[in-house]
mmCIF file of C-alpha atoms in Angstrom:
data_model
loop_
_atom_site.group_PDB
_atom_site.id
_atom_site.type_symbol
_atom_site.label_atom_id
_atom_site.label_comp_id
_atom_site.label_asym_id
_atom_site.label_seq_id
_atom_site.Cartn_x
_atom_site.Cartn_y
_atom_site.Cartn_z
ATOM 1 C CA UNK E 1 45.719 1.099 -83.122
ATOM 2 C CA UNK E 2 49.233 0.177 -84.179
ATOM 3 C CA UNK E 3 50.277 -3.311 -84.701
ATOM 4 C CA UNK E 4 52.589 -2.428 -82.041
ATOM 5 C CA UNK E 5 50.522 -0.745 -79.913
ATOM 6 C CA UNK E 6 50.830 -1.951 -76.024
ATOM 7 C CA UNK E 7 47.283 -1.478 -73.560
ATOM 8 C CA UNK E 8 48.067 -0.013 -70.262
ATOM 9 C CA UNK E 9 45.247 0.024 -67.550
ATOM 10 C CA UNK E 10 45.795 2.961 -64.513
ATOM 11 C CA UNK E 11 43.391 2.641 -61.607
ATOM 12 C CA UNK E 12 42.487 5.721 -59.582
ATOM 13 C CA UNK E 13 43.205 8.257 -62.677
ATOM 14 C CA UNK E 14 40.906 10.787 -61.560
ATOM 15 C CA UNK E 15 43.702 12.931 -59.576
ATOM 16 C CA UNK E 16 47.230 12.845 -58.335
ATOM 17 C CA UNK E 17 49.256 9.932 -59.046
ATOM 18 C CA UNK E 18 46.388 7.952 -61.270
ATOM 19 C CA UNK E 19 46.113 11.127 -63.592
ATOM 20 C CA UNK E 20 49.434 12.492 -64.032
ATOM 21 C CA UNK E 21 50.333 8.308 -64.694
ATOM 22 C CA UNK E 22 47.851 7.464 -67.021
ATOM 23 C CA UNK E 23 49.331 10.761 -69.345
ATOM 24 C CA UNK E 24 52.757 9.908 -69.101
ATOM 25 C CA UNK E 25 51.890 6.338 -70.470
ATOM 26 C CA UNK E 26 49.754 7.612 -73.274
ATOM 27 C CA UNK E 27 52.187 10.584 -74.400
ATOM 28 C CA UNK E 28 54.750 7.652 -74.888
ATOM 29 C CA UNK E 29 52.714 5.727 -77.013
ATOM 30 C CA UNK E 30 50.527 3.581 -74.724
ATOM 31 C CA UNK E 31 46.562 2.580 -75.130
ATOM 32 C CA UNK E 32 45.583 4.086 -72.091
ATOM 33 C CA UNK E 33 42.834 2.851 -70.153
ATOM 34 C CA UNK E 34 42.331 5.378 -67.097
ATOM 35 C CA UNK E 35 39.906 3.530 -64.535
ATOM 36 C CA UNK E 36 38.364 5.256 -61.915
ATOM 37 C CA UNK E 37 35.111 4.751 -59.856
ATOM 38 C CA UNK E 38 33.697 7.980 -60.441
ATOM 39 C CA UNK E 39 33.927 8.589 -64.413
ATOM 40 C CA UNK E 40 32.295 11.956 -64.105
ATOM 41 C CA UNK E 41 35.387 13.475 -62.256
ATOM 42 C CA UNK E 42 37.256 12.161 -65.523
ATOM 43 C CA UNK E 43 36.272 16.222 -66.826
ATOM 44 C CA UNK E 44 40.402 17.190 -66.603
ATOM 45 C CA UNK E 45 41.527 13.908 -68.138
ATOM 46 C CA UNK E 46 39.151 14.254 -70.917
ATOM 47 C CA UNK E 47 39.956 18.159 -71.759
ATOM 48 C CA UNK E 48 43.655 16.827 -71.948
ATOM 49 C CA UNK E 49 43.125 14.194 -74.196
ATOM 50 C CA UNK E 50 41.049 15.628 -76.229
ATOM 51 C CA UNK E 51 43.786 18.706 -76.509
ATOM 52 C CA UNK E 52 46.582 16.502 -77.266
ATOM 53 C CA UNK E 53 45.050 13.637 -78.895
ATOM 54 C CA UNK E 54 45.969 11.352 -76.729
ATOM 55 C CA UNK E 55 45.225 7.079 -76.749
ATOM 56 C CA UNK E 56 43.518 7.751 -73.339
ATOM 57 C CA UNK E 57 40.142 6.220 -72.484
ATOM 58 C CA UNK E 58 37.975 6.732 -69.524
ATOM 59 C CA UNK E 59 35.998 3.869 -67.765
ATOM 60 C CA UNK E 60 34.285 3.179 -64.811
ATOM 61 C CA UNK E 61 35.811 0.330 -62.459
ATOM 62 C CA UNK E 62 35.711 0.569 -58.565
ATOM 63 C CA UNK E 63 38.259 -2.006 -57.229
ATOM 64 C CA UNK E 64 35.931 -2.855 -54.193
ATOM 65 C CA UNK E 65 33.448 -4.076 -56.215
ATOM 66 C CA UNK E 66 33.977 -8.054 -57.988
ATOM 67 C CA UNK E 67 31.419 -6.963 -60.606
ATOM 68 C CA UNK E 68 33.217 -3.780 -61.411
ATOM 69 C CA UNK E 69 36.820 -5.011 -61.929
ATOM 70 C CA UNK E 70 35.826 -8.138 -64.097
ATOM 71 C CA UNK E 71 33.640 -6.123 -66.317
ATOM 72 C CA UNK E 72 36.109 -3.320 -66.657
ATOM 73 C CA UNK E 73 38.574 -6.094 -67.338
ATOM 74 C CA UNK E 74 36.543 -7.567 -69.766
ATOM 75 C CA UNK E 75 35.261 -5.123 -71.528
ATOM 76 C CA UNK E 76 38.636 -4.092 -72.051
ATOM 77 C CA UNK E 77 39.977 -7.244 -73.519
ATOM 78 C CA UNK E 78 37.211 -7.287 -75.771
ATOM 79 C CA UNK E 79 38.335 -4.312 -77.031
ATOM 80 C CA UNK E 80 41.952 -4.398 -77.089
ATOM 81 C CA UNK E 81 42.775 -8.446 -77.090
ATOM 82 C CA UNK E 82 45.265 -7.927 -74.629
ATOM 83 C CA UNK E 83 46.873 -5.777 -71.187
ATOM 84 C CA UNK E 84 50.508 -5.597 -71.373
ATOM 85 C CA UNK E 85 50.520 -2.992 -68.294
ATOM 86 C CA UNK E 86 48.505 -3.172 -65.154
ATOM 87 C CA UNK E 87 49.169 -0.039 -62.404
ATOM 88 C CA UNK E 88 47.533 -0.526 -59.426
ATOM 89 C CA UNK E 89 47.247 2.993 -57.997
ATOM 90 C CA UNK E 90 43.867 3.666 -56.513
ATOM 91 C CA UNK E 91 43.825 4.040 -52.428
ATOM 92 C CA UNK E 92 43.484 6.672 -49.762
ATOM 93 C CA UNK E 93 44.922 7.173 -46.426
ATOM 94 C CA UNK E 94 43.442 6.186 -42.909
ATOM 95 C CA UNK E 95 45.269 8.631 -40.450
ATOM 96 C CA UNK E 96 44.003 8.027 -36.799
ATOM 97 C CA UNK E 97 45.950 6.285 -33.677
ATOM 98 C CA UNK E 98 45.296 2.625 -33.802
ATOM 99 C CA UNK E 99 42.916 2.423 -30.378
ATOM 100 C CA UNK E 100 40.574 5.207 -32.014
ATOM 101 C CA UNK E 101 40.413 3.024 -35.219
ATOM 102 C CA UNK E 102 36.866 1.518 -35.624
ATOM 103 C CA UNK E 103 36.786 -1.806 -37.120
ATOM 104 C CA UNK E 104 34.831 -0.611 -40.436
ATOM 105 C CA UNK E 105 36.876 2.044 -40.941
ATOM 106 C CA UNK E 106 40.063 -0.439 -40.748
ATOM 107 C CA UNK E 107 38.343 -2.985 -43.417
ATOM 108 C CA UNK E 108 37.452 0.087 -46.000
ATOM 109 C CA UNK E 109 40.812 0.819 -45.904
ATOM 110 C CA UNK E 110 41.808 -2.397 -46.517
ATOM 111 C CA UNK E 111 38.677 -2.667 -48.814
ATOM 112 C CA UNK E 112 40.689 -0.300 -51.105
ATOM 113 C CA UNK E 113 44.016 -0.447 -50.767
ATOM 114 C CA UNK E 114 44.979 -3.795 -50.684
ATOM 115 C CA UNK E 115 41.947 -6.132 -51.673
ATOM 116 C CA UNK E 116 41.254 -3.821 -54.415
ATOM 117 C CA UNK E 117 44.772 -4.545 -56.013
ATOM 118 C CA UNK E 118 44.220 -8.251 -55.209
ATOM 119 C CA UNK E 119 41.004 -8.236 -57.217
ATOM 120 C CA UNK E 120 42.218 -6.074 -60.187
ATOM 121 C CA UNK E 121 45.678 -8.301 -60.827
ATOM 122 C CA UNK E 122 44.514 -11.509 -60.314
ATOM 123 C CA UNK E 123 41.882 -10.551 -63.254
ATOM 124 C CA UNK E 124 44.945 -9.835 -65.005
ATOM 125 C CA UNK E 125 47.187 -12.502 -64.642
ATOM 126 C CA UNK E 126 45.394 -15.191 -66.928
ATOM 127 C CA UNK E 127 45.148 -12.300 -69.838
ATOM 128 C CA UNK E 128 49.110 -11.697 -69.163
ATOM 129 C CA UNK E 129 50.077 -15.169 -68.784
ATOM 130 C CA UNK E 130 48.338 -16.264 -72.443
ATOM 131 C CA UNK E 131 50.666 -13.452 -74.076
ATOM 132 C CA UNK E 132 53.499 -14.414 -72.154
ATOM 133 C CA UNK E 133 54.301 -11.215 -71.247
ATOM 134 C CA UNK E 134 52.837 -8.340 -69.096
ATOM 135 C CA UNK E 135 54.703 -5.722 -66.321
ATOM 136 C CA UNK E 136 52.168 -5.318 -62.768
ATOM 137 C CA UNK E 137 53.343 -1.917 -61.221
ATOM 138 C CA UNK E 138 52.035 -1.507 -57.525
ATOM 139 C CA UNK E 139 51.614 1.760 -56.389
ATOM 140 C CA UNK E 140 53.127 1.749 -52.431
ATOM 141 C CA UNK E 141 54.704 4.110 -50.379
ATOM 142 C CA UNK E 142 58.007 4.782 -48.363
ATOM 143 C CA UNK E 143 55.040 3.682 -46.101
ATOM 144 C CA UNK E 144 55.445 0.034 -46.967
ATOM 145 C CA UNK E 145 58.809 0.015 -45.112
ATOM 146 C CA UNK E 146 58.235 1.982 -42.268
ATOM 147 C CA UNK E 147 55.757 3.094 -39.853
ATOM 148 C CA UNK E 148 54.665 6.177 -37.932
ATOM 149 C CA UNK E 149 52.292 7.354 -35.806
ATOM 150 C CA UNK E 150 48.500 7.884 -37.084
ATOM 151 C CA UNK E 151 49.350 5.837 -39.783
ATOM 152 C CA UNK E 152 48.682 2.267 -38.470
ATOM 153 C CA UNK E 153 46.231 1.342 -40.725
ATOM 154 C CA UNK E 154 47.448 2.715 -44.125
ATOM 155 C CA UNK E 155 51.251 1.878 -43.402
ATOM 156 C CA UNK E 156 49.968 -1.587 -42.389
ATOM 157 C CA UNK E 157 47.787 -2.561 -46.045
ATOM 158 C CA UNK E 158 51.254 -0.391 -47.473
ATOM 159 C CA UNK E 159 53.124 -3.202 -46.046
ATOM 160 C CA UNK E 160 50.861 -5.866 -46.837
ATOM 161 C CA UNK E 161 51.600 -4.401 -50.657
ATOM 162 C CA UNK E 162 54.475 -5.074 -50.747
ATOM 163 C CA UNK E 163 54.676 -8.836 -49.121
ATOM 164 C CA UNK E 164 52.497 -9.598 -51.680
ATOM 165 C CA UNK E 165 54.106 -8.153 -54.968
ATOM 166 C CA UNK E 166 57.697 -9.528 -53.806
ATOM 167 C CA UNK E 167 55.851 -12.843 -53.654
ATOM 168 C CA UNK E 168 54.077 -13.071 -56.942
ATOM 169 C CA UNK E 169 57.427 -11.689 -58.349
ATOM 170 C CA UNK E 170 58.803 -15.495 -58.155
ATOM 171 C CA UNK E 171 55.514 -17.146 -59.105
ATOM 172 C CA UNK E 172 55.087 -14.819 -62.496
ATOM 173 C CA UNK E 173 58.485 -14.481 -63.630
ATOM 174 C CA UNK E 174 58.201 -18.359 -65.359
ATOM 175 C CA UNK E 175 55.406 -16.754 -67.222
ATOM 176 C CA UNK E 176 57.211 -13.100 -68.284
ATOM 177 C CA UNK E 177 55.402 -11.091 -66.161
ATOM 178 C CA UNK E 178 57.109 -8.375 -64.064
ATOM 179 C CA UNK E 179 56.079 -7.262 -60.491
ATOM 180 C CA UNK E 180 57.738 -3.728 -59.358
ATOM 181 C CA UNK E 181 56.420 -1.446 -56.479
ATOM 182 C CA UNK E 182 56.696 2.411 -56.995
ATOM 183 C CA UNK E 183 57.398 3.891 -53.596
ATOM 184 C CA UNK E 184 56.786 7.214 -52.974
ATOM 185 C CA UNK E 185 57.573 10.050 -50.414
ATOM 186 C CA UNK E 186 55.706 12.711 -50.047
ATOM 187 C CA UNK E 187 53.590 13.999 -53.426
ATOM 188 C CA UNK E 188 52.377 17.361 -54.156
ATOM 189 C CA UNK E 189 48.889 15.713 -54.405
ATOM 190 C CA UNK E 190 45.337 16.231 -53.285
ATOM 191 C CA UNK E 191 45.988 12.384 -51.780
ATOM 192 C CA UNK E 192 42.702 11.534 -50.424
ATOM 193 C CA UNK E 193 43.171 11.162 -46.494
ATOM 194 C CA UNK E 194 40.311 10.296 -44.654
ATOM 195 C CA UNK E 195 40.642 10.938 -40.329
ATOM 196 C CA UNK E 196 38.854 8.158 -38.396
ATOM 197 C CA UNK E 197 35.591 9.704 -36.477
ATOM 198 C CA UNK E 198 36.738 9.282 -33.256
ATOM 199 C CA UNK E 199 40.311 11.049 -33.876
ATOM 200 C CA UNK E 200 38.094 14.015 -34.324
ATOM 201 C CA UNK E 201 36.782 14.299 -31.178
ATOM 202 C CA UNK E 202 38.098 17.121 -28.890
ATOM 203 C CA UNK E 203 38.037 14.560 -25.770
ATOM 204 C CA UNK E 204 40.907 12.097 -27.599
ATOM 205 C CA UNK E 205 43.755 11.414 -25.578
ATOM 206 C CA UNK E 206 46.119 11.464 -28.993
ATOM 207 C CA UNK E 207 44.222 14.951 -29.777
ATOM 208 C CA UNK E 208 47.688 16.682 -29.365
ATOM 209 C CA UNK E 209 49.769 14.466 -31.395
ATOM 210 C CA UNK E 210 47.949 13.894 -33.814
ATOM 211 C CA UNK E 211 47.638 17.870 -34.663
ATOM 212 C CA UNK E 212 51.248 18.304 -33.829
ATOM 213 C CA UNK E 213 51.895 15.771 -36.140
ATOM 214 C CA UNK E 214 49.537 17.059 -39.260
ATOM 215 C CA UNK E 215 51.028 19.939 -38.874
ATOM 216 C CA UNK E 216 54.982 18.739 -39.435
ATOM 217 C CA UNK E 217 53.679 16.568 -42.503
ATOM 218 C CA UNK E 218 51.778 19.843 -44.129
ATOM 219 C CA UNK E 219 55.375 21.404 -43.844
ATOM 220 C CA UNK E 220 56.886 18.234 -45.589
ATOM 221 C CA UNK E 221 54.511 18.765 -48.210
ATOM 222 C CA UNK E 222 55.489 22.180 -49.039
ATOM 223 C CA UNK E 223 58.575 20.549 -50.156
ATOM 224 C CA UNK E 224 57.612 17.687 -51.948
ATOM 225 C CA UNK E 225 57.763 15.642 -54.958
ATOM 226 C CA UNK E 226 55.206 15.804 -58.283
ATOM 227 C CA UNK E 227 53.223 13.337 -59.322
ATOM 228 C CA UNK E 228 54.900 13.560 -62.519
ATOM 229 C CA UNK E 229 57.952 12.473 -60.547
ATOM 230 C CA UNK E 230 56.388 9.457 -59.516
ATOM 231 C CA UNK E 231 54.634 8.470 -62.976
ATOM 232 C CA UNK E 232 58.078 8.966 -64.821
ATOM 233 C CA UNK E 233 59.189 5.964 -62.401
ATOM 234 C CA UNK E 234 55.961 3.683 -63.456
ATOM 235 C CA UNK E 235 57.009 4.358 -66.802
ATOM 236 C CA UNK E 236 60.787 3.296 -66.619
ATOM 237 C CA UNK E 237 59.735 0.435 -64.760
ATOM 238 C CA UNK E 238 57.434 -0.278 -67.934
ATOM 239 C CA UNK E 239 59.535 -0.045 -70.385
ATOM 240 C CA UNK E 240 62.713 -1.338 -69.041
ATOM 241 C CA UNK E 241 63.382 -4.836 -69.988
ATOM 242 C CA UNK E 242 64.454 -5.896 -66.659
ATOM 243 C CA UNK E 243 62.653 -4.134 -64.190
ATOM 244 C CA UNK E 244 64.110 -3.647 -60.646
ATOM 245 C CA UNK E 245 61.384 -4.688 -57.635
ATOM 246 C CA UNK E 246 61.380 -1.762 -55.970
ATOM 247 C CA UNK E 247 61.433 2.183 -57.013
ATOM 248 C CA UNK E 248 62.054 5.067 -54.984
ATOM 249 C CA UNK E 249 60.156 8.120 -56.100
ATOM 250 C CA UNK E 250 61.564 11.220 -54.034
ATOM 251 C CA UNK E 251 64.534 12.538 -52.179
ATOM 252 C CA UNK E 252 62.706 12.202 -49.221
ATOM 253 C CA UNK E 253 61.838 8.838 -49.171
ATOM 254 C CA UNK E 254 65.617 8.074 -50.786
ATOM 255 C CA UNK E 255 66.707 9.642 -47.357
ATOM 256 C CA UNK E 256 64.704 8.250 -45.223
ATOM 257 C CA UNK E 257 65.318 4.173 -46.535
ATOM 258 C CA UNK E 258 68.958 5.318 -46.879
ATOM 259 C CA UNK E 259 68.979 6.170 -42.824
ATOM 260 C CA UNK E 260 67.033 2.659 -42.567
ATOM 261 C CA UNK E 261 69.297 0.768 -43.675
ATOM 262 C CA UNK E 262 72.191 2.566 -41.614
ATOM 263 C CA UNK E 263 70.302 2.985 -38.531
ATOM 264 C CA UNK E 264 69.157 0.584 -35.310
ATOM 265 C CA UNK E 265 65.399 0.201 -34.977
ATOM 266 C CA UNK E 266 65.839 2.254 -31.925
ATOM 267 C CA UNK E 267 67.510 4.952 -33.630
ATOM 268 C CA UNK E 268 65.268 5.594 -36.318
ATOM 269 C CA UNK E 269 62.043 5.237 -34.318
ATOM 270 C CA UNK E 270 64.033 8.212 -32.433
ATOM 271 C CA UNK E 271 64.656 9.944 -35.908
ATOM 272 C CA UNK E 272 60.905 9.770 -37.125
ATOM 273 C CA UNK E 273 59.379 10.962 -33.379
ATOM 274 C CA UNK E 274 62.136 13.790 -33.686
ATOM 275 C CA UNK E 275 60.851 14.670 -37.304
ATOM 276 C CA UNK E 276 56.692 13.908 -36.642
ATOM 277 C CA UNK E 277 56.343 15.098 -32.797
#
């Protein structure tokens, strides 16, 4: 390594946003440490690295586990000496109506997708705050500022996401660290969705809506945005020196915030039941 060199640590590189991410930081000169919970699906991000040459490392860290993110974290720092960029990517969707929700299924997702970034950047923030310096990049969603139907539980840790990064944004600025959220639209992305058991039953009373509605988002995705899309914003809000809080990652999403903004409550929920049901 370079006495310039600057350590970047991805979670939930394995696919999709994660992989295309923990690339885009190593092809512009980052030490690349791409986490994920199963290293053994690490077989594409290897073959790349290995073809390019790229300052990419694999290791294991699953952010619902304490033991896992503070020896990842560790092991890590004994390596490198410091983190200078912490991307908190790893998550999966919920997609179910609220009622069918089981209470398990609720606190995985939670599990995951927001005490998983919890755990990971609070075992950052003493190794940032000793260097003075350090950008957190939380990867939410056009979710995190508005709802929709199926999506209770996922929309709800998205918005959780983003109460949380605005907040730390004031307490770790005194210490140079940056907070920014990545929103995204809709990626072309094997996204992990997972539909809640009881959804699945042919006796559900939101049977109909919910297929109605899975099919109108498999017709957004035809038309969506790459992942490399998204991981070019994660690395402009990485290696600009004053990074903005929040970055929209796809016309879509640009669209839909812009007609937020504009828009009564009533009028958009209108817009989004027009466009899902």
């Amino acid at each position: 390594m370079g006495v310039n060199y600057k350590v970047a640590v991805v979670t939930g590189s394995s696919s999709g946003i994660g992989f295309e991410t923990s690339l885009v930081l190593a092809r512009n000169n980052f030490h690349t440490y791409a986490t994920m919970r199963n290293p053994e699906r690490g077989t594409k991000m290897r073959a790349v690295q290995s073809g390019e040459n790229l300052p990419i490392k694999i290791i294991q860290l699953d952010v619902t586990s304490d033991k896992s993110v503070r020896e990842a974290i560790q092991s890590i720092l004994f390596e490198t000496g410091r983190i200078d960029v912490l991307v908190n990517n790893a998550g999966y969707g919920l997609v179910g109506a609220f009622e069918e929700l089981c209470m398990d299924e609720i606190k995985q997702q939670y599990e995951t997708n927001f005490f998983g970034v919890i755990r990971v950047t609070q075992a950052v923030i003493t190794i940032m705050k000793e260097q003075k310096s350090g950008v957190i990049v939380n990867i939410s969603s056009g979710a995190g500022r508005f709802g929709y139907p199926g999506g209770s539980a996922y929309v709800s840790t998205k918005f959780a996401l983003e109460g949380l990064s605005e907040s730390i944004s004031y307490e770790l600025e005194p210490f140079g660290i940056k907070v920014a959220l990545v929103e995204p639209g809709f990626v072309r992305t094997n996204f992990s969705n997972v539909i809640a058991k009881r959804s699945q039953a042919p006796d559900s009373e939101y049977s109909k809506m919910m297929e109605i509605m899975a099919g109108r988002i498999e017709e957004m995705r035809r038309n969506a945005s790459s992942s490399e899309l998204v991981a070019n914003k994660v690395l402009e809000a990485v290696t600009t020196k004053n990074p903005i809080l929040r970055y929209l990652a796809g016309k879509d999403v640009e669209q839909w915030i812009e007609q937020k903004k504009k828009l009564s409550d009533k009028e958009f929920f209108n817009m989004i039941k027009k466009s899902l049901l």
